[in-house]
Each structure stands twice: as C-alpha cells, then as structure tokens.
CSV table of C-alpha atoms and ligand atoms in Angstrom, one decimal:
chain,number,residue,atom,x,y,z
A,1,UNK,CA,0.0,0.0,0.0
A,2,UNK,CA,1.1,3.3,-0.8
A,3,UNK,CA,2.0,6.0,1.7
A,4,UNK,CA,0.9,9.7,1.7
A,5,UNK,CA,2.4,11.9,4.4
A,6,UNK,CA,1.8,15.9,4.6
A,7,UNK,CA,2.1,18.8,7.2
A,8,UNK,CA,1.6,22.5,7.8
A,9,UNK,CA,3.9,24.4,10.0
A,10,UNK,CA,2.2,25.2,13.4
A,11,UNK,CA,1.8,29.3,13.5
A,12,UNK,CA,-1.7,30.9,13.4
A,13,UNK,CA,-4.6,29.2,12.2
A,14,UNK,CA,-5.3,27.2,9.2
A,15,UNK,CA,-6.2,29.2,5.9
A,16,UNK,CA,-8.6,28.5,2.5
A,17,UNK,CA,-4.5,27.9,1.1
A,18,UNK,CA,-3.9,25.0,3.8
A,19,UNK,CA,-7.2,23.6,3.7
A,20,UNK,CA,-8.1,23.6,-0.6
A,21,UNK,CA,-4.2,23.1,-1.1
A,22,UNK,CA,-3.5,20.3,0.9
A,23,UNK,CA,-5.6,19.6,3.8
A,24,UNK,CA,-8.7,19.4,1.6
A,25,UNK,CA,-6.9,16.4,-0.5
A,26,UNK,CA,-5.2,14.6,2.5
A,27,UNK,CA,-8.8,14.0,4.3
A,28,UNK,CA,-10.4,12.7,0.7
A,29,UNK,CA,-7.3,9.9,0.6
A,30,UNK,CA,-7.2,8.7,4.1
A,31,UNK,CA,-9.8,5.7,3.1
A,32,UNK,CA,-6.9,4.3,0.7
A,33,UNK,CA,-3.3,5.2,2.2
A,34,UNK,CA,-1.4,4.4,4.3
A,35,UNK,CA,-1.5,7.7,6.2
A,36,UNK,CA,0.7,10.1,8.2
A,37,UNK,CA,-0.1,13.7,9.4
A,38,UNK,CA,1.8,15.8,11.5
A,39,UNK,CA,2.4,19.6,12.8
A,40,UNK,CA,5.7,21.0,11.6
A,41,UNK,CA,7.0,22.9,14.9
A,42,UNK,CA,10.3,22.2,14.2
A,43,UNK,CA,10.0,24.5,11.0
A,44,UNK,CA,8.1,27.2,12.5
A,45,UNK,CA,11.1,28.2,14.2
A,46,UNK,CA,12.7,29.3,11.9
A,47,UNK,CA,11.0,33.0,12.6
A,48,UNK,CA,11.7,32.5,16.5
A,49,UNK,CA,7.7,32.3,18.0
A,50,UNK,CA,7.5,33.5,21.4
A,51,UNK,CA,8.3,29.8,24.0
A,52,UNK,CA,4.8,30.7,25.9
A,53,UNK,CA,2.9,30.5,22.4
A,54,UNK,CA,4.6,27.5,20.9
A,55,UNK,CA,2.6,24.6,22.8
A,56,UNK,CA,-0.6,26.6,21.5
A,57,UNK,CA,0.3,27.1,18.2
A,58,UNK,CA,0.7,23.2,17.9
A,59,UNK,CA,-2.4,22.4,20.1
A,60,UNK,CA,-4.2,25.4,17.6
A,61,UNK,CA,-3.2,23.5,14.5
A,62,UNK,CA,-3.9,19.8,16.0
A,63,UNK,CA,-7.4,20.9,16.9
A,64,UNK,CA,-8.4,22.2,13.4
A,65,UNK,CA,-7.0,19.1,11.5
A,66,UNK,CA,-9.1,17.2,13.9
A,67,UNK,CA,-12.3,19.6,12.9
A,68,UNK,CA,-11.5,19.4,9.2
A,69,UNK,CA,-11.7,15.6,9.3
A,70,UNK,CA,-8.5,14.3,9.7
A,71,UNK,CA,-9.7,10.7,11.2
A,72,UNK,CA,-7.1,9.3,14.0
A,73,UNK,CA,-8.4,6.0,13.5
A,74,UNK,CA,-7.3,6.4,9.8
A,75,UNK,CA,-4.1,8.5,10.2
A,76,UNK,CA,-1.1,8.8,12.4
A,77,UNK,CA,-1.5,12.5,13.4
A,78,UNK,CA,1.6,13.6,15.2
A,79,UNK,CA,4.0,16.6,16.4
A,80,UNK,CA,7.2,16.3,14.8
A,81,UNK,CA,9.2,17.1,17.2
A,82,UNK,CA,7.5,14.4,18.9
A,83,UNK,CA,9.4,11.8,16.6
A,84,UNK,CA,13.3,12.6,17.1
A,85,UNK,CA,14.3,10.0,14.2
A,86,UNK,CA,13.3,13.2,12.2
A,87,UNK,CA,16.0,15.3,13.1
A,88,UNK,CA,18.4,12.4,12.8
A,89,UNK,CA,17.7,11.3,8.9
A,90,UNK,CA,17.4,15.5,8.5
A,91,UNK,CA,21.4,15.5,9.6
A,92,UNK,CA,22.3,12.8,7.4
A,93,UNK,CA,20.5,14.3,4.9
A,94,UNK,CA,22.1,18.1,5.5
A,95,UNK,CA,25.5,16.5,4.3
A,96,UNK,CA,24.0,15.4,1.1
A,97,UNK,CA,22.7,18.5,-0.1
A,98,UNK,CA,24.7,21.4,-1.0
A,99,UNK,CA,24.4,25.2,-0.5
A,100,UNK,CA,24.3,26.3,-3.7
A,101,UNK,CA,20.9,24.4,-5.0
A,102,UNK,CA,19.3,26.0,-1.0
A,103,UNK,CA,20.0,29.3,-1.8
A,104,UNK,CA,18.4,28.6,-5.4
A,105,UNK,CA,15.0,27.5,-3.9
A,106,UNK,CA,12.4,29.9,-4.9
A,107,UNK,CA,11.1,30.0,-0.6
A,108,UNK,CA,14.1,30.6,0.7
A,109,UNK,CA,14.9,33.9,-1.9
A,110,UNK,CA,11.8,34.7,-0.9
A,111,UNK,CA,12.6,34.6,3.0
A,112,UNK,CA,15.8,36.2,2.6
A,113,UNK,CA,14.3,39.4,0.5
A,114,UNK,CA,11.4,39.6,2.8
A,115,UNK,CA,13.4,39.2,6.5
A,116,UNK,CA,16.8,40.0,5.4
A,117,UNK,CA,17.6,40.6,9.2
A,118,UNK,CA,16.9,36.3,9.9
A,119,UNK,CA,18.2,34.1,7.2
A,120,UNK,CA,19.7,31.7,9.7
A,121,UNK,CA,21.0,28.1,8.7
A,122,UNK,CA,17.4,26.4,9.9
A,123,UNK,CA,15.8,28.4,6.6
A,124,UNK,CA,18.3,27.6,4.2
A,125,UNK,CA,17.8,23.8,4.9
A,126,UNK,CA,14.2,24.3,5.6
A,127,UNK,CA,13.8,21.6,2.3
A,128,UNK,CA,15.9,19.3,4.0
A,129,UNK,CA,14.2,18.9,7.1
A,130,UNK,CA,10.9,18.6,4.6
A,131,UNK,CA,12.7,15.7,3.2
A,132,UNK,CA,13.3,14.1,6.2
A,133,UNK,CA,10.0,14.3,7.4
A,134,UNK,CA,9.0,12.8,3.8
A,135,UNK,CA,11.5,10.2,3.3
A,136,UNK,CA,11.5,8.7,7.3
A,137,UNK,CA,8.5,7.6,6.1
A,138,UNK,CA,9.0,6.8,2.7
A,139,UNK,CA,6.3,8.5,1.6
A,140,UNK,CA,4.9,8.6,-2.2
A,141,UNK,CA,2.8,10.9,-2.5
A,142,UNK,CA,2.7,14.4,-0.6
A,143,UNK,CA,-0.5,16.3,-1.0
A,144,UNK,CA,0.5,20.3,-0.8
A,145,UNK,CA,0.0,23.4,-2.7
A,146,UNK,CA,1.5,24.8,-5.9
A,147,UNK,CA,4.1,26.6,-3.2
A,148,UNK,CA,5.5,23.4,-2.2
A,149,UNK,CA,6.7,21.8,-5.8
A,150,UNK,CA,9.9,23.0,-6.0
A,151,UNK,CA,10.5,21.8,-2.3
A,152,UNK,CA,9.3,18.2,-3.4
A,153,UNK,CA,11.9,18.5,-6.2
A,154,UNK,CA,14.4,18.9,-3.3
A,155,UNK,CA,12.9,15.8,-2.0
A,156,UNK,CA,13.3,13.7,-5.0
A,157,UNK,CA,16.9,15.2,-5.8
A,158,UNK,CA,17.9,14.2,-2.1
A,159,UNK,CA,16.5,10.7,-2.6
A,160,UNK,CA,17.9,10.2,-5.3
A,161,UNK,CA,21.4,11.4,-4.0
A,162,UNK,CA,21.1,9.4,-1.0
A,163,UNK,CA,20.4,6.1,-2.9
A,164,UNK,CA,22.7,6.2,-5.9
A,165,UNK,CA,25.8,7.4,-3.1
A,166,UNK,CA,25.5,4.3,-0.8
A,167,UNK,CA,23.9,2.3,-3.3
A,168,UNK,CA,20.4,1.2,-1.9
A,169,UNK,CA,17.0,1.1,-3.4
A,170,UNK,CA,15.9,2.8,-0.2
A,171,UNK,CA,13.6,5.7,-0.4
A,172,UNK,CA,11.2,6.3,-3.2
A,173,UNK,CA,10.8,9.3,-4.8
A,174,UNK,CA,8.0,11.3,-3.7
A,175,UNK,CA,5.2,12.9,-5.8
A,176,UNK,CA,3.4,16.1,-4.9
A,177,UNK,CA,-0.5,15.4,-5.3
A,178,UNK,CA,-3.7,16.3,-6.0
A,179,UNK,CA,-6.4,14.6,-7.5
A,180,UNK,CA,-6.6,14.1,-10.5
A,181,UNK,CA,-5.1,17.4,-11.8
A,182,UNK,CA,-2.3,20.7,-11.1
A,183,UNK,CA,-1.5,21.5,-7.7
A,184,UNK,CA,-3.5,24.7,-6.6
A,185,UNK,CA,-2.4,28.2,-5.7
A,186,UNK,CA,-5.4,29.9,-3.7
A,187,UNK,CA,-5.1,33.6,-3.7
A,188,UNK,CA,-5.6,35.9,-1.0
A,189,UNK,CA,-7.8,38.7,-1.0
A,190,UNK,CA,-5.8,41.7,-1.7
A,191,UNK,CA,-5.3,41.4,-5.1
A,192,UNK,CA,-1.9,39.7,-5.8
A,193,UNK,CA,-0.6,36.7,-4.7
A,194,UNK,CA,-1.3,33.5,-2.6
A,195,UNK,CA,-3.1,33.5,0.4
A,196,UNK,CA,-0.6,33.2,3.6
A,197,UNK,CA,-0.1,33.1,7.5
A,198,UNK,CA,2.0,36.0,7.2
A,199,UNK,CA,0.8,38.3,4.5
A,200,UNK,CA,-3.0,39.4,6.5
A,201,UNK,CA,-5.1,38.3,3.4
A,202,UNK,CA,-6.1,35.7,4.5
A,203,UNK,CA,-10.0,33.8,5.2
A,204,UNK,CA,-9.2,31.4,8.6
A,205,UNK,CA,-11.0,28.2,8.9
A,206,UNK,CA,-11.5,29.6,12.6
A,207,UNK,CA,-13.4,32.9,11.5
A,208,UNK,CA,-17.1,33.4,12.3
A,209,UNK,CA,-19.6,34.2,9.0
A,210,UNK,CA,-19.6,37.8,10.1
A,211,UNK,CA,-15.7,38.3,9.7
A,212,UNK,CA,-15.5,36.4,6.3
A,213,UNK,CA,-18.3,38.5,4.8
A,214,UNK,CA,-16.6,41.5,6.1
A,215,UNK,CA,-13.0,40.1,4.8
A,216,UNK,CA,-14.7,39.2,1.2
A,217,UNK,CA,-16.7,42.6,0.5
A,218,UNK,CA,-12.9,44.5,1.0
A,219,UNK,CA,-11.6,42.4,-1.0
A,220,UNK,CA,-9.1,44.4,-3.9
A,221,UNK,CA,-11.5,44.6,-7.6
A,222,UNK,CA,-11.2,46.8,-10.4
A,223,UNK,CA,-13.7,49.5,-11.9
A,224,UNK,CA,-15.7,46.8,-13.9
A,225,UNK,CA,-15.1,45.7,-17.6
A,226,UNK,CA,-16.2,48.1,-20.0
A,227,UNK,CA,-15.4,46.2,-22.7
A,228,UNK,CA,-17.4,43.0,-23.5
A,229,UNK,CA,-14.9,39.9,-23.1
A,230,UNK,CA,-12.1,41.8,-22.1
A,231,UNK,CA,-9.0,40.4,-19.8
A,232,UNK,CA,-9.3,40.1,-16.2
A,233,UNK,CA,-7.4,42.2,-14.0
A,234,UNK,CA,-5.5,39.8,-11.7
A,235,UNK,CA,-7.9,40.9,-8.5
A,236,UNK,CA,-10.6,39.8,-10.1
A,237,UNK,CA,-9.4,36.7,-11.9
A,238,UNK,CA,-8.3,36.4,-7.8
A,239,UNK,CA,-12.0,36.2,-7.0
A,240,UNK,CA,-12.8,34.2,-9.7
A,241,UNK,CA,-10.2,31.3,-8.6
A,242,UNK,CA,-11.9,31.5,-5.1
A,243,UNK,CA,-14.8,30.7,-6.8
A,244,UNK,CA,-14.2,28.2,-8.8
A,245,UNK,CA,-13.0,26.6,-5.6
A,246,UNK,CA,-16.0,27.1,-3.2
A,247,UNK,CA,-18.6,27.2,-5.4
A,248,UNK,CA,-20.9,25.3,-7.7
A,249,UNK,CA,-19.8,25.2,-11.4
A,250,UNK,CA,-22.9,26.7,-12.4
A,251,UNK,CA,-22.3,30.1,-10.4
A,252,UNK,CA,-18.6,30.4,-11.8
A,253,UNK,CA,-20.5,30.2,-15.0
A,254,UNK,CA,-23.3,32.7,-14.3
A,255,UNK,CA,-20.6,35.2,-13.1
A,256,UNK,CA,-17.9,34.9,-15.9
A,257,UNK,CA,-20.8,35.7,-18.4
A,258,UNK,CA,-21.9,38.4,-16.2
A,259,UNK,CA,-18.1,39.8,-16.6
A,260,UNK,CA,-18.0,39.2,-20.5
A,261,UNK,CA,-21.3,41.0,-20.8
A,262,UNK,CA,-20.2,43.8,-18.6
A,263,UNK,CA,-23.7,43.3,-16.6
A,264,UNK,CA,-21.1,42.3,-13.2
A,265,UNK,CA,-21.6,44.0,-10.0
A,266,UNK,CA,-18.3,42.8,-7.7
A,267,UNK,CA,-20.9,43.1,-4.5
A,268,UNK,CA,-23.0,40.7,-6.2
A,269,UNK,CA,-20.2,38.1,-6.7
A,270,UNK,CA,-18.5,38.7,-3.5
A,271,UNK,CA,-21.8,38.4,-1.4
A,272,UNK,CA,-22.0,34.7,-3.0
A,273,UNK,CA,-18.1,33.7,-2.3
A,274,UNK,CA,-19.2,34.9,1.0
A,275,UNK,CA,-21.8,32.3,1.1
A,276,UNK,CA,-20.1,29.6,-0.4
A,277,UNK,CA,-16.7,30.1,1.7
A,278,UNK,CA,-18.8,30.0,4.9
A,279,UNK,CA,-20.7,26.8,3.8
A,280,UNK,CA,-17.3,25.2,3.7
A,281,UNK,CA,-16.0,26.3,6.6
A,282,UNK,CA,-18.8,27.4,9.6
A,283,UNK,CA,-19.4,23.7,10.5
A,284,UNK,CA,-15.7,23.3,11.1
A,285,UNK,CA,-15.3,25.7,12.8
A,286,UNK,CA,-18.3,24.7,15.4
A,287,UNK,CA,-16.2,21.8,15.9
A,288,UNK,CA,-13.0,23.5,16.5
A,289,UNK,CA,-14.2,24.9,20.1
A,290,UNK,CA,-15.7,21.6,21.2
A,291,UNK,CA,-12.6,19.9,20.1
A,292,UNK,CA,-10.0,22.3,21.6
A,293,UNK,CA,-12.0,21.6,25.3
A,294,UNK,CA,-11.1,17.9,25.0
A,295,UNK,CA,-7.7,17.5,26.4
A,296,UNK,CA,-7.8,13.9,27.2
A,297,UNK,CA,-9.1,13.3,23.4
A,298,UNK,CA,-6.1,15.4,22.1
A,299,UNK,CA,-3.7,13.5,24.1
A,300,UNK,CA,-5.0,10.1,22.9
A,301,UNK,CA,-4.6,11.0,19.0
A,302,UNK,CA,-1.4,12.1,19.7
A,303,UNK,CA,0.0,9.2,21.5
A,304,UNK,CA,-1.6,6.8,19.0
A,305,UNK,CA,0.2,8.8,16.1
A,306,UNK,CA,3.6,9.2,17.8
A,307,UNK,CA,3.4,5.8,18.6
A,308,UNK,CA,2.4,4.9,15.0
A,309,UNK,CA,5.1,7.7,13.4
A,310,UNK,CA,8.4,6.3,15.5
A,311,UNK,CA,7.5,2.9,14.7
A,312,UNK,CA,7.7,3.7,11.2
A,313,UNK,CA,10.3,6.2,11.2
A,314,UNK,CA,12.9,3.7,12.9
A,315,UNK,CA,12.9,1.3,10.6
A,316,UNK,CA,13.7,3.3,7.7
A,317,UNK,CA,16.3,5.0,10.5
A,318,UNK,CA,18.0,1.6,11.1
A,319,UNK,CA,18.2,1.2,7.3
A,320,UNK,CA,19.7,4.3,6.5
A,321,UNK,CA,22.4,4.3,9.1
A,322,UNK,CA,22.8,0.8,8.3
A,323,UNK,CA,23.7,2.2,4.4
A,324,UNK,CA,25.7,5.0,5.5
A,325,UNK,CA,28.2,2.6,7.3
A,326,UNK,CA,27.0,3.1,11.3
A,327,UNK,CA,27.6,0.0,13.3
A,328,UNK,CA,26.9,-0.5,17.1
A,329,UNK,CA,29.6,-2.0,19.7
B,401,TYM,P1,2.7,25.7,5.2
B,401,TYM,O1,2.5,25.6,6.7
B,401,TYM,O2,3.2,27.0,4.7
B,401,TYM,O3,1.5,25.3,4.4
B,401,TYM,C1,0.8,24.1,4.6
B,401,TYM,C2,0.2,23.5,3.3
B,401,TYM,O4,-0.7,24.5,2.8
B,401,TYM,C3,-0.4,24.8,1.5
B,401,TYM,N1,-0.7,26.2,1.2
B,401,TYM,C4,-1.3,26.6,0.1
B,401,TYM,N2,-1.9,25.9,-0.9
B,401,TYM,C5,-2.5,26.6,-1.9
B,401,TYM,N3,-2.6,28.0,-1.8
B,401,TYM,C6,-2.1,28.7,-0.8
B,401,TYM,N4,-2.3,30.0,-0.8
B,401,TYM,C7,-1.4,28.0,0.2
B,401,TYM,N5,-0.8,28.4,1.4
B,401,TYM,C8,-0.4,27.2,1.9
B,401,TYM,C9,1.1,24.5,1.3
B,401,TYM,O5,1.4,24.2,0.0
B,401,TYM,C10,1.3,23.3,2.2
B,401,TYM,O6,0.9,22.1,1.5
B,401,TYM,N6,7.0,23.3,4.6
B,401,TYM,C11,5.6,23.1,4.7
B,401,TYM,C12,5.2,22.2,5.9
B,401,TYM,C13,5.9,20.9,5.8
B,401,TYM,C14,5.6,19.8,5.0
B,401,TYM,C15,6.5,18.8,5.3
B,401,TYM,C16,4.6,19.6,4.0
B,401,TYM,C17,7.0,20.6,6.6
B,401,TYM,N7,7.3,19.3,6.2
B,401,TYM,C18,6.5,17.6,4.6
B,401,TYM,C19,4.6,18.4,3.4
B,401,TYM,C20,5.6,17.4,3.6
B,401,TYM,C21,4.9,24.5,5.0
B,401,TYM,O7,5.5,25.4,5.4
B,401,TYM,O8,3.7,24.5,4.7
C-alpha cells in the first residue's frame, strides 16, 4: 500500500490555502493510504515564535485538523518534534545537499528578501528537514500546494542522491499530489498573490460568517469591464479562482458571463463567495471549540500517532544508518 504523508507548519490558524491546497486532498485519501499527518513545529522556528505561544500554536493546528476531518483512526496525526528519528535522517540528509541548490529554492529567496535581518541556517535547509520528514517515512505521495513543488523536487533530488551514493533502493521518490489534476495556488484577498499566514489576506478556517463577509466585500476589484470579453485584471481573476474553488460550477459560469457581458456587480459576486466560503468552513469551525476543550481526546490522537510515526520512522532509521556505514559496539 502506498504512503501519503503531509504537514503545515504550526503558527496561526489554518487558511482557504492550507485547507483547498493540501488539507482538503489529505482527508479525501485517508480511506486508501497508508497515512501520516503531522504539525511541523520544528519548521516554524525558523522565525523565533515566542516559547509561551509554541505549545498553543501546535495544540491550535492539531485541533483544526481534527475539525477538518482528519480521522485518528485512519491516520497517524503527530508533532514532529515528537518523533526525534526526524532530526536524525534530516542531519544525514544536511551533508548530502549542497548550498548552492538551497540558496536557489524559490522559498528561501523569498525569506531572505522579505526578513533579510533572519536568514539563519534552519531556513536555508528548511527543504531538508521537509525531506526528512518525507523520506522517514518513505512517503509517495505528498499532498500540498502549488508553493511546495519546487520543495518536493528537493525531495526527489535528495532521494535520489542518497540512494545512488551508498547504493540502496531505499527511499522512493516522492510525488506532490492532487487529485486528478495541477497543484493549486489559492489567492488571497488583496489582489496579488497566494493567500498566507504571514501576508494578513487571509480567510481562517477559525473565522465566524460575520468576519468572512466583512473580509470578502474588501476584498481588492477593479472598476468593472467596460469592454465585453475583455482580460481580467488579476484581482478579479483572484476572486474568480476562489470561486471556482468554493462554489458550484454553475455560479462560476453565471458570473464569468456576467463579466463578458459587462452586466457584473463585484458586490454581487463577492456576497455569494461569501456564502459559499462559509458553507465550507462554519461547520468546522463549530467543531474546532468543542474539540480544543477535550484534552484527554487530544492526548489520545497524539500518543496513537507518535506511537504509529516512531515505529515507522525507525525502521527506515536503522536502514539508513545501516547504508551509510554506522555499526553498534
Ligand atoms: P505551510 O504551513 O506554509 O502550508 C501548509 C500547506 O498548505 C499549502 N498552502 C497553500 N496551498 C495553496 N494555496 C495557498 N495559498 C497555500 N498556502 C499554503 C502548502 O502548499 C502546504 O501544503 N513546509 C511546509 C510544511 C511541511 C511539509 C513537510 C509539508 C513541513 N514538512 C513535509 C509536506 C511534507 C509548509 O511550510 O507549509
């Protein structure tokens, strides 16, 4: 059976981008994989959170997985840090990949442009760690979002590396997923861009209907077409990815004709991603609250996942030390 493994860094609250990107996909393949969730901790500290908000952020994140439908009878939902043999395959992995092909990753130019104050040795090999979390599982497919590829490439390349050096069939190369077609890129609200913890443009799975109406109708537009079948501005094709997303095909339809025949009122179409956003997420987040109460329920996914994760990420441990030449006394 096939393994699928993913996880989302534990800072804030879970977006539209984390749940249509990747979360959304996980939950529908959890029936037919052999399945591994976890909360990346280890990577959000990269940016330094604050140690009295750390256990939260992770609890935060664990509780809205749970709410979204992650099933701990079908999937070992764990912390990472939580599963040491992590950070172990992520050292052996560090000395196969070279600085050069870091500092090339899209992310981390990104980082560095945006926080030139932190770019710290954790964020250049923030795709290595990724790879160790993949590859102690040896995972095939990884569902994520469009932002992710280039990281799974790093996978792959390490994989590769790793195999053809010590000369094992060891870990398989690992496919980003989605079903059946290209990763998605969901936009956030203010007009360019993907939506993200960090950039405020962003619709939480945690917010009530009142503050994702409000969010939508300020969303960026344009003055309207004035021309019949003329080009989007990127705004609006923005809105009209959302749609397409949360809504029924029929209403993406009814809109875009509105737009070719100039007839569109932006208030018209944002009042029904409104509606359709909330539909997706309002029963959610009823669960979230209920949920976050239940400590001794929390515990008991997480031991059951740990558990489930170590098991599996010491054996493929034991065989990569085993490859690289490590014998015990
Ligand atoms: P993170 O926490 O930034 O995002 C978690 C997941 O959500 C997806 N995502 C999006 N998808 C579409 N549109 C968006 N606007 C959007 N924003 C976020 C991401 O693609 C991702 O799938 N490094 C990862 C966490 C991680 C991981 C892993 C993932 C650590 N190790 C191993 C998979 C496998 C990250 O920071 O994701």
């Amino acid at each position: 059976m096939e393994t699928v493994l993913s996880g989302i860094r534990s800072t804030g609250h879970l977006h539209l981008g984390n749940y249509f990107g990747a979360l959304r996909n996980y939950i529908k393949m959890q029936d037919e994989y052999n399945c591994f969730f976890f909360i990346a901790d280890l990577h959000s500290l990269t940016t330094h959170p604050h140690p009295d908000d750390f256990h939260s952020g992770v609890k935060t994140i664990l509780t809205e997985y749970l709410a979204s439908g992650l099933d701990p009878e079908k999937s070992a939902i764990f912390v990472q840090s939580d599963v040491p043999e992590i950070v172990e395959l992520y050292v052996l992995l560090n000395m196969i990949a070279y600085k050069g092909e870091l500092e090339r990753t899209a992310a981390f130019k990104e980082k560095v442009r945006k926080n030139p104050e932190n770019v710290n040795a954790g964020l250049l090999t923030y795709p290595v760690l990724m790879a160790a979390d993949i590859l102690v599982h040896r995972a095939n497919k990884v569902p994520v979002g469009k932002d992710q590829e280039q990281h799974l490439e790093m996978a792959r390349l390490l994989a590769r590396r790793f195999n053809n050096l010590y000369g094992v069939e060891l870990f398989p190369e690992p496919q980003a997923f989605n079903f059946g077609s290209d990763l998605v890129k969901v936009p956030g609200l203010d007009g360019s861009g993907k939506m993200g913890k960090s950039e405020g443009n962003g619709i939480y799975l945690f917010d009530d209907e009142k503050t994702i109406h409000k969010k939508v109708m300020k969303a960026v537009t344009d003055a309207g077409p004035v021309e019949q079948n003329s080009k989007m501005a990127e705004p609006v094709e923005n809105l009209f990815t959302l749609l397409k997303i949360v809504s029924a095909p029929e209403t993406v339809v009814q809109f875009k004709e509105a737009f070719n025949n100039c007839t569109i009122r932006y208030g018209d179409l944002k009042k029904q991603l409104a509606t359709d956003i909330c539909r997706h997420t309002l029963p959610i987040r009823e669960k979230i609250e209920e949920i976050y109460k239940d400590e001794a329920f929390l515990q008991r996914v997480i031991k059951r996942g740990t558990e489930k994760a170590r098991e599996s990420a010491s054996a493929t441990l034991y065989e990569a030390k085993k490859a690289v030449g490590f014998r015990s006394f």
